[in-house]
PDB file of C-alpha atoms in Angstrom:
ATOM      1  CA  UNK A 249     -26.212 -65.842   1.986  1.00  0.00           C
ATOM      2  CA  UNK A 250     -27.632 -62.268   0.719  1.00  0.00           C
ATOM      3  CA  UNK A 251     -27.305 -59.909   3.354  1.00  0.00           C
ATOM      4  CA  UNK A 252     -31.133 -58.337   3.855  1.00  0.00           C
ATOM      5  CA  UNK A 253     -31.730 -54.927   3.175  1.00  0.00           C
ATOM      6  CA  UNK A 254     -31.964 -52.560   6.344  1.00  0.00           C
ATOM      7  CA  UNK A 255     -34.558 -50.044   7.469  1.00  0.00           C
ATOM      8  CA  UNK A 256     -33.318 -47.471  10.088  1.00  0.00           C
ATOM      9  CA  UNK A 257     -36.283 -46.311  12.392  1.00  0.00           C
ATOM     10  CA  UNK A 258     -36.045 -42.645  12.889  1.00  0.00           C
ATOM     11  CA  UNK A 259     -39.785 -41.307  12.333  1.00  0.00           C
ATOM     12  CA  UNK A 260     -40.383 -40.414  15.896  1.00  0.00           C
ATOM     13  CA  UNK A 261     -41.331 -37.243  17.660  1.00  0.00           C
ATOM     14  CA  UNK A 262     -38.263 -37.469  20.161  1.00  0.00           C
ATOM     15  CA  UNK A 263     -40.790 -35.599  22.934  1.00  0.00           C
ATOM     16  CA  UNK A 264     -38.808 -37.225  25.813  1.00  0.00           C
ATOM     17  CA  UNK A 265     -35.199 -35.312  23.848  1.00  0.00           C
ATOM     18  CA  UNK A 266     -37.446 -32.041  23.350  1.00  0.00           C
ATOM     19  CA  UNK A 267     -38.298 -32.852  19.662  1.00  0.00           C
ATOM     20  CA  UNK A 268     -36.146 -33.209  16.548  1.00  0.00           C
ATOM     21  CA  UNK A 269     -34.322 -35.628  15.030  1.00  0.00           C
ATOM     22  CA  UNK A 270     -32.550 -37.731  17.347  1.00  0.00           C
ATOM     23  CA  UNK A 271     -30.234 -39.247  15.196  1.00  0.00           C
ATOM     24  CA  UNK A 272     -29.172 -36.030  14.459  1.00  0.00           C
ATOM     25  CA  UNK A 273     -27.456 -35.298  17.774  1.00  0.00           C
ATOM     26  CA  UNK A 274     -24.063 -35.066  17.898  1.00  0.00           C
ATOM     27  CA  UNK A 275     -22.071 -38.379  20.068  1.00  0.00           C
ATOM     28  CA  UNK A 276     -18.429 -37.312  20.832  1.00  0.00           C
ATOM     29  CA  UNK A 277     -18.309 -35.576  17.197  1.00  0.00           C
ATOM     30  CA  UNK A 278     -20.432 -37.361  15.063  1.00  0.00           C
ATOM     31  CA  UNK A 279     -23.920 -37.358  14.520  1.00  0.00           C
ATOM     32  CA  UNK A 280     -25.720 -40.583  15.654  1.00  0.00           C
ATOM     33  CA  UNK A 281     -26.848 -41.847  12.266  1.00  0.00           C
ATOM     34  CA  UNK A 282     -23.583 -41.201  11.100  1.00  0.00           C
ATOM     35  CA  UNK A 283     -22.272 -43.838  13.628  1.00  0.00           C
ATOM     36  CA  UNK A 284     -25.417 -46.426  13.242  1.00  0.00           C
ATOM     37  CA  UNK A 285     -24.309 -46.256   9.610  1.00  0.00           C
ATOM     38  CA  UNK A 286     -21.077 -47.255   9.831  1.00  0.00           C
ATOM     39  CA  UNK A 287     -21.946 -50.229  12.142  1.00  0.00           C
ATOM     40  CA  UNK A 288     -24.765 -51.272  10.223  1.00  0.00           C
ATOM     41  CA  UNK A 289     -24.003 -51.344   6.233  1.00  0.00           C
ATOM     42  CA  UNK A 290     -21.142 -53.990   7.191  1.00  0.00           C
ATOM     43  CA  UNK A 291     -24.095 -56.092   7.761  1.00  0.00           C
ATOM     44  CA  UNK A 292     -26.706 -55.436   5.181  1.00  0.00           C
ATOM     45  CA  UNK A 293     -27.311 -54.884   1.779  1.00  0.00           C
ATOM     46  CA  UNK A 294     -29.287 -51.776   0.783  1.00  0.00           C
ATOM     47  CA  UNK A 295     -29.846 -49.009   3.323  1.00  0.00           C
ATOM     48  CA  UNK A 296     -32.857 -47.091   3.826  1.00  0.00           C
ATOM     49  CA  UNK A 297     -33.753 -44.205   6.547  1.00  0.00           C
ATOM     50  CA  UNK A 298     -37.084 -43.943   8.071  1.00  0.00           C
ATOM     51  CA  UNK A 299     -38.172 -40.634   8.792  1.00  0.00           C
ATOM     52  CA  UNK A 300     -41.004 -38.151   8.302  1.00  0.00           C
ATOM     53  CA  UNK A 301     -41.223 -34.166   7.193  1.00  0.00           C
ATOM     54  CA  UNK A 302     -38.527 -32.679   4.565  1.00  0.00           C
ATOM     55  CA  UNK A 303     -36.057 -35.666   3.580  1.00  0.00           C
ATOM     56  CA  UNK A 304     -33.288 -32.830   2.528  1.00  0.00           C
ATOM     57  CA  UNK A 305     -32.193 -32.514   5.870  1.00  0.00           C
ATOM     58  CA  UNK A 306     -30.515 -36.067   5.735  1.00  0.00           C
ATOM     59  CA  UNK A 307     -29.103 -35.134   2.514  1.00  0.00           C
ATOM     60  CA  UNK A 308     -25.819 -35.673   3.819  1.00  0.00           C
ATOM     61  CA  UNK A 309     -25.802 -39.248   4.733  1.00  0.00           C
ATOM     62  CA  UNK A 310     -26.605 -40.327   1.124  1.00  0.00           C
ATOM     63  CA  UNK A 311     -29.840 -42.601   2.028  1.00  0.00           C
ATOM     64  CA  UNK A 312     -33.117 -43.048   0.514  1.00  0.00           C
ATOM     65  CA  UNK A 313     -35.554 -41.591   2.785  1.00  0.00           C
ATOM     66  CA  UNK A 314     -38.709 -43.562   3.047  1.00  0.00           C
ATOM     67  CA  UNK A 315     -41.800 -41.802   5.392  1.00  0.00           C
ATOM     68  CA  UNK A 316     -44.416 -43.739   7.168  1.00  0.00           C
ATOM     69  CA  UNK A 317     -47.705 -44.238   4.715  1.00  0.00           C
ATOM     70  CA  UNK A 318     -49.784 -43.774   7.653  1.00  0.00           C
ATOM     71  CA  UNK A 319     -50.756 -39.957   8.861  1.00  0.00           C
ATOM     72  CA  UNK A 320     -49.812 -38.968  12.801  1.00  0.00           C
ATOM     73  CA  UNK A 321     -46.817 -41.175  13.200  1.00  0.00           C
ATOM     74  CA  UNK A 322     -48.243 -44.115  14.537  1.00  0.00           C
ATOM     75  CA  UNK A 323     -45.063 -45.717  15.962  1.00  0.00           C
ATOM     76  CA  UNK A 324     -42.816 -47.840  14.989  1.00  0.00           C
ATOM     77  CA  UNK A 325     -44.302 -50.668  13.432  1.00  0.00           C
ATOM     78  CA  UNK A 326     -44.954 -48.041  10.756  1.00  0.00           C
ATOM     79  CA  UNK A 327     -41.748 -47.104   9.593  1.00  0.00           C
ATOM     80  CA  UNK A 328     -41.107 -51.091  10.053  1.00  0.00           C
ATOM     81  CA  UNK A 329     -44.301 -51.221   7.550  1.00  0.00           C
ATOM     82  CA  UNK A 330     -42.473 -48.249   4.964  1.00  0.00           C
ATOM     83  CA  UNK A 331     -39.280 -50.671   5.307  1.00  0.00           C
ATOM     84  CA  UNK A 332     -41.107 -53.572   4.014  1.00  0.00           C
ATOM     85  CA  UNK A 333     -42.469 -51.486   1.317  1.00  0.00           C
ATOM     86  CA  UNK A 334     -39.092 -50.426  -0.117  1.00  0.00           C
ATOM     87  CA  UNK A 335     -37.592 -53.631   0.295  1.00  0.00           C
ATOM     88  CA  UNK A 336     -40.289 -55.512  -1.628  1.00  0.00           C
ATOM     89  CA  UNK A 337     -39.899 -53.332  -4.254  1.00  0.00           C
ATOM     90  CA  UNK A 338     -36.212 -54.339  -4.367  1.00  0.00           C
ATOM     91  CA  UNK A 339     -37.076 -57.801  -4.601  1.00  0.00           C
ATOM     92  CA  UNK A 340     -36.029 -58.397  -1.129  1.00  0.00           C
ATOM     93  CA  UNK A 341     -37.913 -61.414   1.147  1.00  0.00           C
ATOM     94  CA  UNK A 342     -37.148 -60.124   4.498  1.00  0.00           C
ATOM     95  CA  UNK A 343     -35.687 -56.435   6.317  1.00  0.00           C
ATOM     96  CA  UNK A 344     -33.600 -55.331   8.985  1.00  0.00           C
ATOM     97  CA  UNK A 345     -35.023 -52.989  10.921  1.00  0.00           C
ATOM     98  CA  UNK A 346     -32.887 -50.768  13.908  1.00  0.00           C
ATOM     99  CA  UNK A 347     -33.757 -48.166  15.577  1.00  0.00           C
ATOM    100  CA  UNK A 348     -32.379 -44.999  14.815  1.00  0.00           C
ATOM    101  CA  UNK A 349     -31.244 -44.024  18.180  1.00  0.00           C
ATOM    102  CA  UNK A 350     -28.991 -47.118  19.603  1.00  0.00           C
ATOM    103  CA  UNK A 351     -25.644 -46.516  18.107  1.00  0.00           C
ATOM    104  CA  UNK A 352     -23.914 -49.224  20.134  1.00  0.00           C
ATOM    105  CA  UNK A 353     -26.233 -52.550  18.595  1.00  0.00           C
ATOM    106  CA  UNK A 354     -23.896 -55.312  17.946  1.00  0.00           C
ATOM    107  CA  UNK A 355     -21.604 -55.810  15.132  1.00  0.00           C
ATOM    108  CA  UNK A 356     -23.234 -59.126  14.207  1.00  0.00           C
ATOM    109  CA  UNK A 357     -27.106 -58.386  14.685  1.00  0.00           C
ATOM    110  CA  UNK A 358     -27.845 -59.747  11.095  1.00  0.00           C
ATOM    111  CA  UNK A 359     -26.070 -63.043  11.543  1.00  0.00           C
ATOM    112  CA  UNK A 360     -27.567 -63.872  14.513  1.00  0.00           C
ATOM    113  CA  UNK A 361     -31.008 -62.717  13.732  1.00  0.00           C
ATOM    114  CA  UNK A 362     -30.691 -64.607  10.537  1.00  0.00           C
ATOM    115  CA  UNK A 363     -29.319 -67.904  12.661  1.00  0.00           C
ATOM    116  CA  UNK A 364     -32.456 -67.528  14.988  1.00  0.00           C
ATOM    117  CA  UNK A 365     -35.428 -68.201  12.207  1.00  0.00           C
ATOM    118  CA  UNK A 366     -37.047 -67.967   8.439  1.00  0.00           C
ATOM    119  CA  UNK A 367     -39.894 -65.663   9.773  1.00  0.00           C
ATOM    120  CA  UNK A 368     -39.852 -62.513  12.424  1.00  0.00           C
ATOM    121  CA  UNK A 369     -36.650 -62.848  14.424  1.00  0.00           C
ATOM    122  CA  UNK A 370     -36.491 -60.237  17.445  1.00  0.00           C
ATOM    123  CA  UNK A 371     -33.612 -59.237  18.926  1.00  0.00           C
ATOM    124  CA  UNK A 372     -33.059 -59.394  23.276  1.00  0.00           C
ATOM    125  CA  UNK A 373     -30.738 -59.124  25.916  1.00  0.00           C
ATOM    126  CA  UNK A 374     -29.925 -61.159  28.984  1.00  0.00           C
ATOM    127  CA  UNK A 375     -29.295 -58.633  32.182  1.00  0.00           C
ATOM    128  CA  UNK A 376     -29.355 -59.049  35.628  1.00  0.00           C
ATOM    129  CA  UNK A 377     -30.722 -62.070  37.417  1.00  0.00           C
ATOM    130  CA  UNK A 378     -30.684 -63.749  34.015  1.00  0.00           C
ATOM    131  CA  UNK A 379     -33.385 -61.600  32.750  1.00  0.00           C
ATOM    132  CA  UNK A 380     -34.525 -61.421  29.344  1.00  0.00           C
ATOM    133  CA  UNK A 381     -35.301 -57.555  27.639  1.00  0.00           C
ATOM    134  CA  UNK A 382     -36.720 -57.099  24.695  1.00  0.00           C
ATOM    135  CA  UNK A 383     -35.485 -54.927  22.011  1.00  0.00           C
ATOM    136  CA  UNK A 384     -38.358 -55.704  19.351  1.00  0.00           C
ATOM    137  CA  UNK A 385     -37.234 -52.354  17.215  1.00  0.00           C
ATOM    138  CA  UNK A 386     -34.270 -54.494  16.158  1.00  0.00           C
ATOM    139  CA  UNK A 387     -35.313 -57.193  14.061  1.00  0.00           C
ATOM    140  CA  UNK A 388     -35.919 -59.150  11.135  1.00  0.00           C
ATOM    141  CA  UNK A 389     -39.455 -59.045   8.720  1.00  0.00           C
ATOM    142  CA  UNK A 390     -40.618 -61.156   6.336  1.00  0.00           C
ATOM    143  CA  UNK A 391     -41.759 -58.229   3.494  1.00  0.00           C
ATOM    144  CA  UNK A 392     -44.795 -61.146   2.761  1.00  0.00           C
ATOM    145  CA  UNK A 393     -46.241 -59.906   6.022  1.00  0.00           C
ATOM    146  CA  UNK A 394     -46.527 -56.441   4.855  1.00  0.00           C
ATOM    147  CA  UNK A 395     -50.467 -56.942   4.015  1.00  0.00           C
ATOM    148  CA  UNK A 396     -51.170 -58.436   7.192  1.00  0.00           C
ATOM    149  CA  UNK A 397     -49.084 -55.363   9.056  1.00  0.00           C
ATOM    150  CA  UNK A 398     -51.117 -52.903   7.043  1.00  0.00           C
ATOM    151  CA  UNK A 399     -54.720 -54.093   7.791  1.00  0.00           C
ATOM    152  CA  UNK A 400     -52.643 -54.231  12.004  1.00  0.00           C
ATOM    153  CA  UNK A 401     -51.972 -50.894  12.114  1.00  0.00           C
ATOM    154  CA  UNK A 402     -55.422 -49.989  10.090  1.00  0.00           C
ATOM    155  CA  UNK A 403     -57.054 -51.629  13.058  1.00  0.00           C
ATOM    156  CA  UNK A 404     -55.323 -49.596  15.569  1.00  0.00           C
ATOM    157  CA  UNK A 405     -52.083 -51.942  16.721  1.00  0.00           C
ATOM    158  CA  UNK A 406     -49.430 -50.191  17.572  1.00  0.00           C
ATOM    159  CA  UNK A 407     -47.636 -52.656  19.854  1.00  0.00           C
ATOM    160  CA  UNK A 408     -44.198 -54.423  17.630  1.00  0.00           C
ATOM    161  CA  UNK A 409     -44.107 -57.508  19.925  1.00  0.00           C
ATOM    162  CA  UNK A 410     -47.830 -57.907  20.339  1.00  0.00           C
ATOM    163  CA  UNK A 411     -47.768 -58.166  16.142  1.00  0.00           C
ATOM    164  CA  UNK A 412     -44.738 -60.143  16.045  1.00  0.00           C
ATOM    165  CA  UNK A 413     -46.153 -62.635  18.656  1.00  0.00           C
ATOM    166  CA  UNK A 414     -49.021 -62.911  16.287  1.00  0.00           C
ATOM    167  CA  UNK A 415     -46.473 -64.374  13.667  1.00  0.00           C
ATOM    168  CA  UNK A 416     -44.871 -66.636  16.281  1.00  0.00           C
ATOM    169  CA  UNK A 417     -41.681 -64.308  16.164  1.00  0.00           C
ATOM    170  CA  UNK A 418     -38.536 -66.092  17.319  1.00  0.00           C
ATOM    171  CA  UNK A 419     -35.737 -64.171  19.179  1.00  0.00           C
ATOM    172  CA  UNK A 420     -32.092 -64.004  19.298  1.00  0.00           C
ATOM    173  CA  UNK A 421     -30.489 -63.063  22.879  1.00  0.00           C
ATOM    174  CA  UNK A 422     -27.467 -61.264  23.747  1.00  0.00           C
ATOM    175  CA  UNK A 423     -25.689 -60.722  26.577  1.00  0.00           C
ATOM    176  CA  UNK A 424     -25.602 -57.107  28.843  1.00  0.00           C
ATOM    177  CA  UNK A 425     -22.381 -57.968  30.355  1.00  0.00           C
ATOM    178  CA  UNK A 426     -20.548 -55.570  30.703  1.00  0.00           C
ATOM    179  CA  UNK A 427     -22.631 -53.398  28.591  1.00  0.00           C
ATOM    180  CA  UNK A 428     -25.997 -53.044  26.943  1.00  0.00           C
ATOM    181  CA  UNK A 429     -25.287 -53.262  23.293  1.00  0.00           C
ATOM    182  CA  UNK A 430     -29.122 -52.194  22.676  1.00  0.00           C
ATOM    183  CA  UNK A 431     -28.385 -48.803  25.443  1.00  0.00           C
ATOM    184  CA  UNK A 432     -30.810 -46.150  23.424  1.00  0.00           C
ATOM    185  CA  UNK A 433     -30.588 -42.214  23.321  1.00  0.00           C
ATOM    186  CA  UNK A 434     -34.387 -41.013  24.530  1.00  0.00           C
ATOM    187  CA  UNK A 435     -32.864 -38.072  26.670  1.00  0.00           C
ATOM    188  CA  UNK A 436     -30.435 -35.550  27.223  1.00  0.00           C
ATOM    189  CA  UNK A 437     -28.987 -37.154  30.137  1.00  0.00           C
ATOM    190  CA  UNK A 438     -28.822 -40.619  28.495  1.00  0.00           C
ATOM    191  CA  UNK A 439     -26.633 -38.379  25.439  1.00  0.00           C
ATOM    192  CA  UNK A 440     -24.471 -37.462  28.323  1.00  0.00           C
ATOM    193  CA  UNK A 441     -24.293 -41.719  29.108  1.00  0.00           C
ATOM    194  CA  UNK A 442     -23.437 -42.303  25.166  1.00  0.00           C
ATOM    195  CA  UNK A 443     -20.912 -39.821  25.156  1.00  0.00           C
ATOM    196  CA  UNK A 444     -18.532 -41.228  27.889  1.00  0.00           C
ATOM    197  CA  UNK A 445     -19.056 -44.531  26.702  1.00  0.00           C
ATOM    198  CA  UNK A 446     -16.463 -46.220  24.430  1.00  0.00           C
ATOM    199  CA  UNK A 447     -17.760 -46.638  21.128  1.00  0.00           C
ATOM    200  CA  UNK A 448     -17.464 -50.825  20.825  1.00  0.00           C
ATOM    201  CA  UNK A 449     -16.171 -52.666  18.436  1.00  0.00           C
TER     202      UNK A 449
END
């Protein structure tokens, strides 16, 4: 089996980090993209960075950069939108998305994701108590949808499981024990979290 192209979501405002480009920080001497890139093109074909403003600053990591085609940064389900975009033009029937923030995600997201279902396939945890948390920035999109996701976010949706529900998503669960492998970066003390945690596997 092909391995999908992959889309990593980094076109947020970062307001809860003080603004910037979160995938920019530095984790224990790398910068945070640097490490989602590593774990992710094992698993995926073509790479592609979503982000917004001046594209040179990510010169370094060698990726295209493709920017949301909607003005104000409406959320994520934008830059999943600009993923489907590029990877239709690549001939490509469905994308990886991740989010550009959660460095430790596991190792074999596509697989499973792929296991779980032909259409949308969300990706969950199981944590305490046997709950079940969503982690609907990590997933898998049929680029055919990309129409119907358009004329969503023209009517003002914003939510990515509310849409994906819409498309009878499916969902692959992993487990939180010992560890969340979907732990994300939104502030300075959860930075402080990433750093003393063992990069997995």
């Amino acid at each position: 089996m092909t391995p999908p192209p992959a889309i990593i979501l980094a076109g947020g405002r970062a307001t809860r980090m003080g603004g910037g480009d979160k995938c920019l920080l530095d984790l224990d001497g790398r910068p945070i993209l640097a490490r989602i890139v590593d774990r992710l093109a094992p698993q995926c074909g073509p790479l592609a960075l979503n982000a917004n403003g001046d594209p040179a600053r990510f010169a370094a990591f060698g990726l295209p950069v493709v920017a949301d085609s909607l003005p104000d940064r409406p959320g994520p389900l934008a830059g999943i939108l600009a993923g489907m975009d590029w990877a239709a033009g690549l001939g490509a029937d469905r994308i990886l998305s991740v989010a550009g923030d959660t460095p430790f995600f596991p190792a074999d997201l596509a697989l499973r994701l792929t296991q779980a279902g032909d259409g949308i396939v969300l990706a969950a945890c199981r944590a305490a108590r046997d709950q079940v948390i969503a982690h609907p920035t990590f997933g898998l999109w049929p680029t055919a949808l990309r129409d119907d996701l358009r004329a969503a976010l023209a009517s003002g949706q914003r939510r990515v499981r509310a849409f994906a529900a819409s498309h009878g998503a499916a969902t692959a669960v992993w487990e939180a024990d010992p560890e969340d492998p979907f732990f994300n970066i939104n502030t300075p003390e959860d930075l402080d979290r990433a750093c003393s945690r063992p990069m997995p596997l």
